[in-house]
Amino acid sequence: QVQLVESGGGFVHSGGSLRLSCVATEIIYDINTMAWYRQVPGRARDLVASISSGGAIEYADFAKGRFTISTDSAEKAVYLQMDRLTPEDTALYQCNVDEGIATKTWNYWGRGIEVTVSS
């Protein structure tokens, strides 16, 4: 069974940095997309950044210039380097992986990891 193991969250002061990691275990087929989302209680979940197997990268406006998404295809891992963090970045960050073969795809979510940024 596919599991997404996230790490790297925690507490940081405003202006600081964190690096989130997510490793996908038991992946059998090709990974189409790896992404990070975040959610604040009471609000909808937002895409932070995504990266496709072809290398196409998408960032949310709030992430542009501060966050960097990268992958290690051999390790089936996705990373999110977050710099110049602000209290508004406080949220539960979740890894998302889309796996597929031919026309069939499967989508998985990690349990999430807390990021808290103090002012």
mmCIF file of N, CA and C in Angstrom:
data_model
loop_
_atom_site.group_PDB
_atom_site.id
_atom_site.type_symbol
_atom_site.label_atom_id
_atom_site.label_comp_id
_atom_site.label_asym_id
_atom_site.label_seq_id
_atom_site.Cartn_x
_atom_site.Cartn_y
_atom_site.Cartn_z
ATOM 1 N N GLN A 1 0.847 -1.179 0.000
ATOM 2 C CA GLN A 1 0.000 0.000 0.000
ATOM 3 C C GLN A 1 0.889 1.237 0.000
ATOM 4 N N VAL A 2 0.566 2.180 -0.874
ATOM 5 C CA VAL A 2 1.367 3.387 -0.990
ATOM 6 C C VAL A 2 1.216 4.242 0.267
ATOM 7 N N GLN A 3 2.322 4.708 0.762
ATOM 8 C CA GLN A 3 2.321 5.647 1.879
ATOM 9 C C GLN A 3 3.212 6.828 1.538
ATOM 10 N N LEU A 4 2.810 7.991 1.987
ATOM 11 C CA LEU A 4 3.609 9.198 1.810
ATOM 12 C C LEU A 4 4.107 9.614 3.191
ATOM 13 N N VAL A 5 5.398 9.566 3.370
ATOM 14 C CA VAL A 5 5.996 9.858 4.662
ATOM 15 C C VAL A 5 6.594 11.260 4.613
ATOM 16 N N GLU A 6 5.980 12.160 5.380
ATOM 17 C CA GLU A 6 6.389 13.557 5.378
ATOM 18 C C GLU A 6 7.256 13.868 6.592
ATOM 19 N N SER A 7 8.162 14.799 6.424
ATOM 20 C CA SER A 7 9.006 15.225 7.539
ATOM 21 C C SER A 7 9.502 16.642 7.278
ATOM 22 N N GLY A 8 10.035 17.255 8.341
ATOM 23 C CA GLY A 8 10.683 18.551 8.172
ATOM 24 C C GLY A 8 9.904 19.747 8.660
ATOM 25 N N GLY A 9 8.669 19.544 9.097
ATOM 26 C CA GLY A 9 7.893 20.677 9.593
ATOM 27 C C GLY A 9 8.361 21.095 10.972
ATOM 28 N N GLY A 10 7.614 22.008 11.562
ATOM 29 C CA GLY A 10 7.955 22.435 12.904
ATOM 30 C C GLY A 10 7.701 23.909 13.101
ATOM 31 N N PHE A 11 8.459 24.456 14.044
ATOM 32 C CA PHE A 11 8.283 25.848 14.461
ATOM 33 C C PHE A 11 9.469 26.666 13.973
ATOM 34 N N VAL A 12 9.178 27.852 13.451
ATOM 35 C CA VAL A 12 10.246 28.728 13.001
ATOM 36 C C VAL A 12 9.792 30.174 13.187
ATOM 37 N N HIS A 13 10.736 31.056 13.397
ATOM 38 C CA HIS A 13 10.419 32.475 13.514
ATOM 39 C C HIS A 13 10.241 33.086 12.130
ATOM 40 N N SER A 14 9.507 34.171 12.097
ATOM 41 C CA SER A 14 9.282 34.877 10.831
ATOM 42 C C SER A 14 10.618 35.222 10.169
ATOM 43 N N GLY A 15 10.693 34.979 8.866
ATOM 44 C CA GLY A 15 11.932 35.199 8.137
ATOM 45 C C GLY A 15 12.800 33.969 8.023
ATOM 46 N N GLY A 16 12.451 32.940 8.770
ATOM 47 C CA GLY A 16 13.242 31.722 8.767
ATOM 48 C C GLY A 16 12.903 30.804 7.605
ATOM 49 N N SER A 17 13.514 29.626 7.630
ATOM 50 C CA SER A 17 13.355 28.655 6.544
ATOM 51 C C SER A 17 13.056 27.269 7.103
ATOM 52 N N LEU A 18 12.368 26.498 6.310
ATOM 53 C CA LEU A 18 12.130 25.086 6.596
ATOM 54 C C LEU A 18 12.196 24.319 5.283
ATOM 55 N N ARG A 19 12.563 23.058 5.391
ATOM 56 C CA ARG A 19 12.584 22.185 4.221
ATOM 57 C C ARG A 19 11.717 20.973 4.516
ATOM 58 N N LEU A 20 10.657 20.819 3.745
ATOM 59 C CA LEU A 20 9.766 19.676 3.905
ATOM 60 C C LEU A 20 10.192 18.562 2.955
ATOM 61 N N SER A 21 10.056 17.342 3.428
ATOM 62 C CA SER A 21 10.373 16.174 2.612
ATOM 63 C C SER A 21 9.190 15.220 2.603
ATOM 64 N N CYS A 22 9.023 14.527 1.501
ATOM 65 C CA CYS A 22 7.968 13.524 1.379
ATOM 66 C C CYS A 22 8.503 12.378 0.536
ATOM 67 N N VAL A 23 8.489 11.193 1.117
ATOM 68 C CA VAL A 23 8.945 10.005 0.408
ATOM 69 C C VAL A 23 7.755 9.093 0.173
ATOM 70 N N ALA A 24 7.587 8.677 -1.072
ATOM 71 C CA ALA A 24 6.486 7.779 -1.431
ATOM 72 C C ALA A 24 6.996 6.343 -1.436
ATOM 73 N N THR A 25 6.362 5.531 -0.602
ATOM 74 C CA THR A 25 6.762 4.132 -0.524
ATOM 75 C C THR A 25 5.769 3.261 -1.287
ATOM 76 N N GLU A 26 6.244 2.129 -1.747
ATOM 77 C CA GLU A 26 5.413 1.125 -2.432
ATOM 78 C C GLU A 26 4.820 1.627 -3.740
ATOM 79 N N ILE A 27 5.443 2.648 -4.327
ATOM 80 C CA ILE A 27 5.004 3.096 -5.641
ATOM 81 C C ILE A 27 5.383 2.037 -6.672
ATOM 82 N N ILE A 28 4.433 1.659 -7.489
ATOM 83 C CA ILE A 28 4.679 0.616 -8.484
ATOM 84 C C ILE A 28 4.798 1.192 -9.882
ATOM 85 N N TYR A 29 3.918 2.098 -10.215
ATOM 86 C CA TYR A 29 3.865 2.626 -11.571
ATOM 87 C C TYR A 29 4.578 3.969 -11.654
ATOM 88 N N ASP A 30 4.452 4.627 -12.777
ATOM 89 C CA ASP A 30 5.120 5.901 -12.969
ATOM 90 C C ASP A 30 4.449 6.990 -12.136
ATOM 91 N N ILE A 31 5.266 7.862 -11.581
ATOM 92 C CA ILE A 31 4.733 9.019 -10.890
ATOM 93 C C ILE A 31 4.488 10.116 -11.909
ATOM 94 N N ASN A 32 3.249 10.579 -11.970
ATOM 95 C CA ASN A 32 2.898 11.643 -12.915
ATOM 96 C C ASN A 32 3.188 13.022 -12.338
ATOM 97 N N THR A 33 2.762 13.233 -11.109
ATOM 98 C CA THR A 33 2.897 14.543 -10.476
ATOM 99 C C THR A 33 3.140 14.366 -8.991
ATOM 100 N N MET A 34 3.980 15.217 -8.448
ATOM 101 C CA MET A 34 4.168 15.307 -6.998
ATOM 102 C C MET A 34 3.908 16.754 -6.611
ATOM 103 N N ALA A 35 3.255 16.937 -5.483
ATOM 104 C CA ALA A 35 2.847 18.294 -5.122
ATOM 105 C C ALA A 35 2.778 18.467 -3.612
ATOM 106 N N TRP A 36 2.772 19.727 -3.227
ATOM 107 C CA TRP A 36 2.530 20.105 -1.842
ATOM 108 C C TRP A 36 1.299 21.005 -1.794
ATOM 109 N N TYR A 37 0.425 20.731 -0.821
ATOM 110 C CA TYR A 37 -0.731 21.557 -0.545
ATOM 111 C C TYR A 37 -0.632 22.034 0.898
ATOM 112 N N ARG A 38 -1.441 23.028 1.227
ATOM 113 C CA ARG A 38 -1.515 23.433 2.625
ATOM 114 C C ARG A 38 -2.941 23.818 2.973
ATOM 115 N N GLN A 39 -3.243 23.692 4.242
ATOM 116 C CA GLN A 39 -4.591 24.015 4.705
ATOM 117 C C GLN A 39 -4.534 24.644 6.078
ATOM 118 N N VAL A 40 -5.284 25.721 6.208
ATOM 119 C CA VAL A 40 -5.479 26.384 7.486
ATOM 120 C C VAL A 40 -6.883 26.011 7.963
ATOM 121 N N PRO A 41 -7.061 25.735 9.253
ATOM 122 C CA PRO A 41 -8.402 25.369 9.744
ATOM 123 C C PRO A 41 -9.451 26.383 9.318
ATOM 124 N N GLY A 42 -10.566 25.858 8.783
ATOM 125 C CA GLY A 42 -11.653 26.724 8.385
ATOM 126 C C GLY A 42 -11.541 27.258 6.979
ATOM 127 N N ARG A 43 -10.444 26.908 6.304
ATOM 128 C CA ARG A 43 -10.252 27.382 4.940
ATOM 129 C C ARG A 43 -10.019 26.217 4.003
ATOM 130 N N ALA A 44 -10.198 26.457 2.725
ATOM 131 C CA ALA A 44 -9.983 25.414 1.731
ATOM 132 C C ALA A 44 -8.498 25.083 1.604
ATOM 133 N N ARG A 45 -8.243 23.881 1.156
ATOM 134 C CA ARG A 45 -6.855 23.466 0.929
ATOM 135 C C ARG A 45 -6.331 24.134 -0.339
ATOM 136 N N ASP A 46 -5.129 24.656 -0.272
ATOM 137 C CA ASP A 46 -4.533 25.360 -1.405
ATOM 138 C C ASP A 46 -3.334 24.596 -1.951
ATOM 139 N N LEU A 47 -3.193 24.606 -3.254
ATOM 140 C CA LEU A 47 -1.969 24.104 -3.858
ATOM 141 C C LEU A 47 -0.830 25.068 -3.530
ATOM 142 N N VAL A 48 0.288 24.530 -3.093
ATOM 143 C CA VAL A 48 1.483 25.341 -2.849
ATOM 144 C C VAL A 48 2.396 25.280 -4.069
ATOM 145 N N ALA A 49 2.704 24.051 -4.486
ATOM 146 C CA ALA A 49 3.564 23.853 -5.644
ATOM 147 C C ALA A 49 3.404 22.436 -6.151
ATOM 148 N N SER A 50 3.600 22.263 -7.433
ATOM 149 C CA SER A 50 3.549 20.935 -8.022
ATOM 150 C C SER A 50 4.638 20.803 -9.068
ATOM 151 N N ILE A 51 5.025 19.560 -9.310
ATOM 152 C CA ILE A 51 6.034 19.281 -10.329
ATOM 153 C C ILE A 51 5.643 18.000 -11.043
ATOM 154 N N SER A 52 5.647 18.061 -12.359
ATOM 155 C CA SER A 52 5.255 16.903 -13.146
ATOM 156 C C SER A 52 6.466 16.050 -13.487
ATOM 157 N N SER A 53 6.193 14.872 -13.999
ATOM 158 C CA SER A 53 7.273 13.972 -14.391
ATOM 159 C C SER A 53 8.119 14.581 -15.508
ATOM 160 N N GLY A 54 7.520 15.466 -16.261
ATOM 161 C CA GLY A 54 8.258 16.135 -17.332
ATOM 162 C C GLY A 54 9.008 17.369 -16.879
ATOM 163 N N GLY A 55 8.883 17.679 -15.599
ATOM 164 C CA GLY A 55 9.616 18.814 -15.048
ATOM 165 C C GLY A 55 8.848 20.115 -15.004
ATOM 166 N N ALA A 56 7.584 20.099 -15.426
ATOM 167 C CA ALA A 56 6.787 21.323 -15.365
ATOM 168 C C ALA A 56 6.466 21.653 -13.918
ATOM 169 N N ILE A 57 6.720 22.875 -13.525
ATOM 170 C CA ILE A 57 6.524 23.312 -12.140
ATOM 171 C C ILE A 57 5.484 24.423 -12.089
ATOM 172 N N GLU A 58 4.640 24.316 -11.088
ATOM 173 C CA GLU A 58 3.632 25.345 -10.844
ATOM 174 C C GLU A 58 3.719 25.782 -9.399
ATOM 175 N N TYR A 59 3.674 27.082 -9.170
ATOM 176 C CA TYR A 59 3.668 27.631 -7.816
ATOM 177 C C TYR A 59 2.430 28.482 -7.608
ATOM 178 N N ALA A 60 1.909 28.427 -6.389
ATOM 179 C CA ALA A 60 0.895 29.398 -6.016
ATOM 180 C C ALA A 60 1.552 30.770 -5.943
ATOM 181 N N ASP A 61 0.738 31.806 -6.124
ATOM 182 C CA ASP A 61 1.301 33.159 -6.101
ATOM 183 C C ASP A 61 2.047 33.439 -4.803
ATOM 184 N N PHE A 62 1.501 32.945 -3.688
ATOM 185 C CA PHE A 62 2.138 33.234 -2.393
ATOM 186 C C PHE A 62 3.469 32.513 -2.232
ATOM 187 N N ALA A 63 3.705 31.501 -3.077
ATOM 188 C CA ALA A 63 4.937 30.718 -2.962
ATOM 189 C C ALA A 63 6.039 31.211 -3.910
ATOM 190 N N LYS A 64 5.652 31.928 -4.922
ATOM 191 C CA LYS A 64 6.622 32.352 -5.931
ATOM 192 C C LYS A 64 7.716 33.225 -5.325
ATOM 193 N N GLY A 65 8.952 32.866 -5.620
ATOM 194 C CA GLY A 65 10.083 33.644 -5.131
ATOM 195 C C GLY A 65 10.541 33.284 -3.729
ATOM 196 N N ARG A 66 9.744 32.496 -3.010
ATOM 197 C CA ARG A 66 10.124 32.111 -1.644
ATOM 198 C C ARG A 66 10.261 30.608 -1.471
ATOM 199 N N PHE A 67 9.445 29.845 -2.192
ATOM 200 C CA PHE A 67 9.438 28.388 -2.039
ATOM 201 C C PHE A 67 10.009 27.746 -3.296
ATOM 202 N N THR A 68 10.658 26.601 -3.110
ATOM 203 C CA THR A 68 11.211 25.855 -4.232
ATOM 204 C C THR A 68 10.852 24.379 -4.084
ATOM 205 N N ILE A 69 10.216 23.829 -5.101
ATOM 206 C CA ILE A 69 9.871 22.409 -5.098
ATOM 207 C C ILE A 69 10.903 21.659 -5.934
ATOM 208 N N SER A 70 11.260 20.477 -5.465
ATOM 209 C CA SER A 70 12.206 19.647 -6.201
ATOM 210 C C SER A 70 11.896 18.190 -5.919
ATOM 211 N N THR A 71 12.448 17.314 -6.744
ATOM 212 C CA THR A 71 12.201 15.891 -6.567
ATOM 213 C C THR A 71 13.493 15.095 -6.688
ATOM 214 N N ASP A 72 13.452 13.910 -6.163
ATOM 215 C CA ASP A 72 14.492 12.904 -6.362
ATOM 216 C C ASP A 72 13.761 11.684 -6.891
ATOM 217 N N SER A 73 13.819 11.474 -8.195
ATOM 218 C CA SER A 73 13.033 10.407 -8.791
ATOM 219 C C SER A 73 13.485 9.033 -8.330
ATOM 220 N N ALA A 74 14.762 8.878 -8.086
ATOM 221 C CA ALA A 74 15.264 7.583 -7.616
ATOM 222 C C ALA A 74 14.714 7.250 -6.239
ATOM 223 N N GLU A 75 14.603 8.273 -5.390
ATOM 224 C CA GLU A 75 14.095 8.069 -4.037
ATOM 225 C C GLU A 75 12.588 8.202 -3.963
ATOM 226 N N LYS A 76 11.951 8.585 -5.089
ATOM 227 C CA LYS A 76 10.512 8.842 -5.117
ATOM 228 C C LYS A 76 10.151 9.843 -4.021
ATOM 229 N N ALA A 77 10.917 10.918 -4.001
ATOM 230 C CA ALA A 77 10.749 11.934 -2.977
ATOM 231 C C ALA A 77 10.492 13.297 -3.602
ATOM 232 N N VAL A 78 9.766 14.099 -2.856
ATOM 233 C CA VAL A 78 9.538 15.479 -3.247
ATOM 234 C C VAL A 78 9.867 16.363 -2.060
ATOM 235 N N TYR A 79 10.464 17.501 -2.340
ATOM 236 C CA TYR A 79 10.910 18.405 -1.289
ATOM 237 C C TYR A 79 10.303 19.789 -1.515
ATOM 238 N N LEU A 80 10.158 20.522 -0.431
ATOM 239 C CA LEU A 80 9.697 21.898 -0.518
ATOM 240 C C LEU A 80 10.600 22.742 0.369
ATOM 241 N N GLN A 81 11.447 23.527 -0.250
ATOM 242 C CA GLN A 81 12.282 24.471 0.484
ATOM 243 C C GLN A 81 11.499 25.761 0.634
ATOM 244 N N MET A 82 11.293 26.160 1.872
ATOM 245 C CA MET A 82 10.502 27.355 2.156
ATOM 246 C C MET A 82 11.397 28.383 2.845
ATOM 247 N N ASP A 83 11.554 29.514 2.205
ATOM 248 C CA ASP A 83 12.385 30.593 2.741
ATOM 249 C C ASP A 83 11.537 31.826 3.009
ATOM 250 N N ARG A 84 12.084 32.710 3.823
ATOM 251 C CA ARG A 84 11.402 33.976 4.175
ATOM 252 C C ARG A 84 9.965 33.711 4.607
ATOM 253 N N LEU A 85 9.840 32.783 5.513
ATOM 254 C CA LEU A 85 8.522 32.402 6.009
ATOM 255 C C LEU A 85 7.890 33.533 6.818
ATOM 256 N N THR A 86 6.580 33.608 6.745
ATOM 257 C CA THR A 86 5.807 34.590 7.508
ATOM 258 C C THR A 86 4.731 33.858 8.302
ATOM 259 N N PRO A 87 4.136 34.503 9.289
ATOM 260 C CA PRO A 87 3.059 33.852 10.050
ATOM 261 C C PRO A 87 1.912 33.376 9.148
ATOM 262 N N GLU A 88 1.715 34.016 8.021
ATOM 263 C CA GLU A 88 0.647 33.603 7.105
ATOM 264 C C GLU A 88 0.925 32.248 6.452
ATOM 265 N N ASP A 89 2.144 31.772 6.580
ATOM 266 C CA ASP A 89 2.482 30.453 6.053
ATOM 267 C C ASP A 89 2.174 29.335 7.041
ATOM 268 N N THR A 90 1.727 29.691 8.225
ATOM 269 C CA THR A 90 1.362 28.686 9.219
ATOM 270 C C THR A 90 0.191 27.868 8.700
ATOM 271 N N ALA A 91 0.376 26.548 8.639
ATOM 272 C CA ALA A 91 -0.652 25.676 8.071
ATOM 273 C C ALA A 91 -0.229 24.221 8.227
ATOM 274 N N LEU A 92 -1.151 23.344 7.886
ATOM 275 C CA LEU A 92 -0.845 21.924 7.740
ATOM 276 C C LEU A 92 -0.452 21.698 6.275
ATOM 277 N N TYR A 93 0.750 21.216 6.063
ATOM 278 C CA TYR A 93 1.252 20.990 4.710
ATOM 279 C C TYR A 93 1.136 19.497 4.382
ATOM 280 N N GLN A 94 0.566 19.203 3.221
ATOM 281 C CA GLN A 94 0.340 17.825 2.828
ATOM 282 C C GLN A 94 0.982 17.531 1.473
ATOM 283 N N CYS A 95 1.578 16.377 1.403
ATOM 284 C CA CYS A 95 2.175 15.887 0.172
ATOM 285 C C CYS A 95 1.099 15.157 -0.646
ATOM 286 N N ASN A 96 1.170 15.288 -1.947
ATOM 287 C CA ASN A 96 0.230 14.614 -2.835
ATOM 288 C C ASN A 96 0.992 14.009 -4.008
ATOM 289 N N VAL A 97 0.679 12.767 -4.307
ATOM 290 C CA VAL A 97 1.357 12.074 -5.403
ATOM 291 C C VAL A 97 0.328 11.434 -6.316
ATOM 292 N N ASP A 98 0.533 11.597 -7.599
ATOM 293 C CA ASP A 98 -0.328 10.992 -8.608
ATOM 294 C C ASP A 98 0.496 9.945 -9.358
ATOM 295 N N GLU A 99 0.017 8.707 -9.287
ATOM 296 C CA GLU A 99 0.712 7.571 -9.898
ATOM 297 C C GLU A 99 -0.171 7.014 -10.994
ATOM 298 N N GLY A 100 0.425 6.517 -12.060
ATOM 299 C CA GLY A 100 -0.437 5.976 -13.086
ATOM 300 C C GLY A 100 0.258 5.095 -14.096
ATOM 301 N N ILE A 101 -0.567 4.384 -14.854
ATOM 302 C CA ILE A 101 -0.107 3.595 -15.983
ATOM 303 C C ILE A 101 -1.207 3.611 -17.027
ATOM 304 N N ALA A 102 -0.806 3.907 -18.264
ATOM 305 C CA ALA A 102 -1.772 4.061 -19.365
ATOM 306 C C ALA A 102 -2.807 5.106 -18.939
ATOM 307 N N THR A 103 -4.084 4.744 -18.956
ATOM 308 C CA THR A 103 -5.138 5.715 -18.644
ATOM 309 C C THR A 103 -5.598 5.621 -17.198
ATOM 310 N N LYS A 104 -4.973 4.775 -16.438
ATOM 311 C CA LYS A 104 -5.399 4.574 -15.054
ATOM 312 C C LYS A 104 -4.462 5.328 -14.113
ATOM 313 N N THR A 105 -5.045 6.062 -13.190
ATOM 314 C CA THR A 105 -4.241 6.826 -12.240
ATOM 315 C C THR A 105 -4.747 6.603 -10.825
ATOM 316 N N TRP A 106 -3.847 6.804 -9.882
ATOM 317 C CA TRP A 106 -4.167 6.731 -8.466
ATOM 318 C C TRP A 106 -3.579 7.986 -7.823
ATOM 319 N N ASN A 107 -4.302 8.522 -6.855
ATOM 320 C CA ASN A 107 -3.868 9.734 -6.178
ATOM 321 C C ASN A 107 -3.777 9.482 -4.682
ATOM 322 N N TYR A 108 -2.694 9.926 -4.098
ATOM 323 C CA TYR A 108 -2.448 9.658 -2.682
ATOM 324 C C TYR A 108 -2.146 10.960 -1.941
ATOM 325 N N TRP A 109 -2.534 10.968 -0.658
ATOM 326 C CA TRP A 109 -2.265 12.100 0.213
ATOM 327 C C TRP A 109 -1.459 11.647 1.417
ATOM 328 N N GLY A 110 -0.536 12.494 1.833
ATOM 329 C CA GLY A 110 0.118 12.274 3.106
ATOM 330 C C GLY A 110 -0.776 12.742 4.237
ATOM 331 N N ARG A 111 -0.371 12.398 5.453
ATOM 332 C CA ARG A 111 -1.184 12.772 6.619
ATOM 333 C C ARG A 111 -1.051 14.251 6.944
ATOM 334 N N GLY A 112 0.009 14.844 6.482
ATOM 335 C CA GLY A 112 0.207 16.267 6.725
ATOM 336 C C GLY A 112 1.241 16.511 7.802
ATOM 337 N N ILE A 113 1.859 17.663 7.721
ATOM 338 C CA ILE A 113 2.865 18.043 8.695
ATOM 339 C C ILE A 113 2.670 19.514 9.029
ATOM 340 N N GLU A 114 2.717 19.809 10.311
ATOM 341 C CA GLU A 114 2.446 21.167 10.772
ATOM 342 C C GLU A 114 3.654 22.079 10.565
ATOM 343 N N VAL A 115 3.361 23.270 10.084
ATOM 344 C CA VAL A 115 4.357 24.331 10.012
ATOM 345 C C VAL A 115 3.794 25.528 10.772
ATOM 346 N N THR A 116 4.551 26.002 11.750
ATOM 347 C CA THR A 116 4.127 27.146 12.544
ATOM 348 C C THR A 116 5.200 28.219 12.454
ATOM 349 N N VAL A 117 4.784 29.406 12.039
ATOM 350 C CA VAL A 117 5.710 30.525 11.907
ATOM 351 C C VAL A 117 5.266 31.618 12.874
ATOM 352 N N SER A 118 6.137 31.969 13.786
ATOM 353 C CA SER A 118 5.800 33.001 14.762
ATOM 354 C C SER A 118 6.258 34.370 14.263
ATOM 355 N N SER A 119 5.558 35.375 14.754
ATOM 356 C CA SER A 119 5.917 36.756 14.351
ATOM 357 C C SER A 119 7.031 37.303 15.203
#
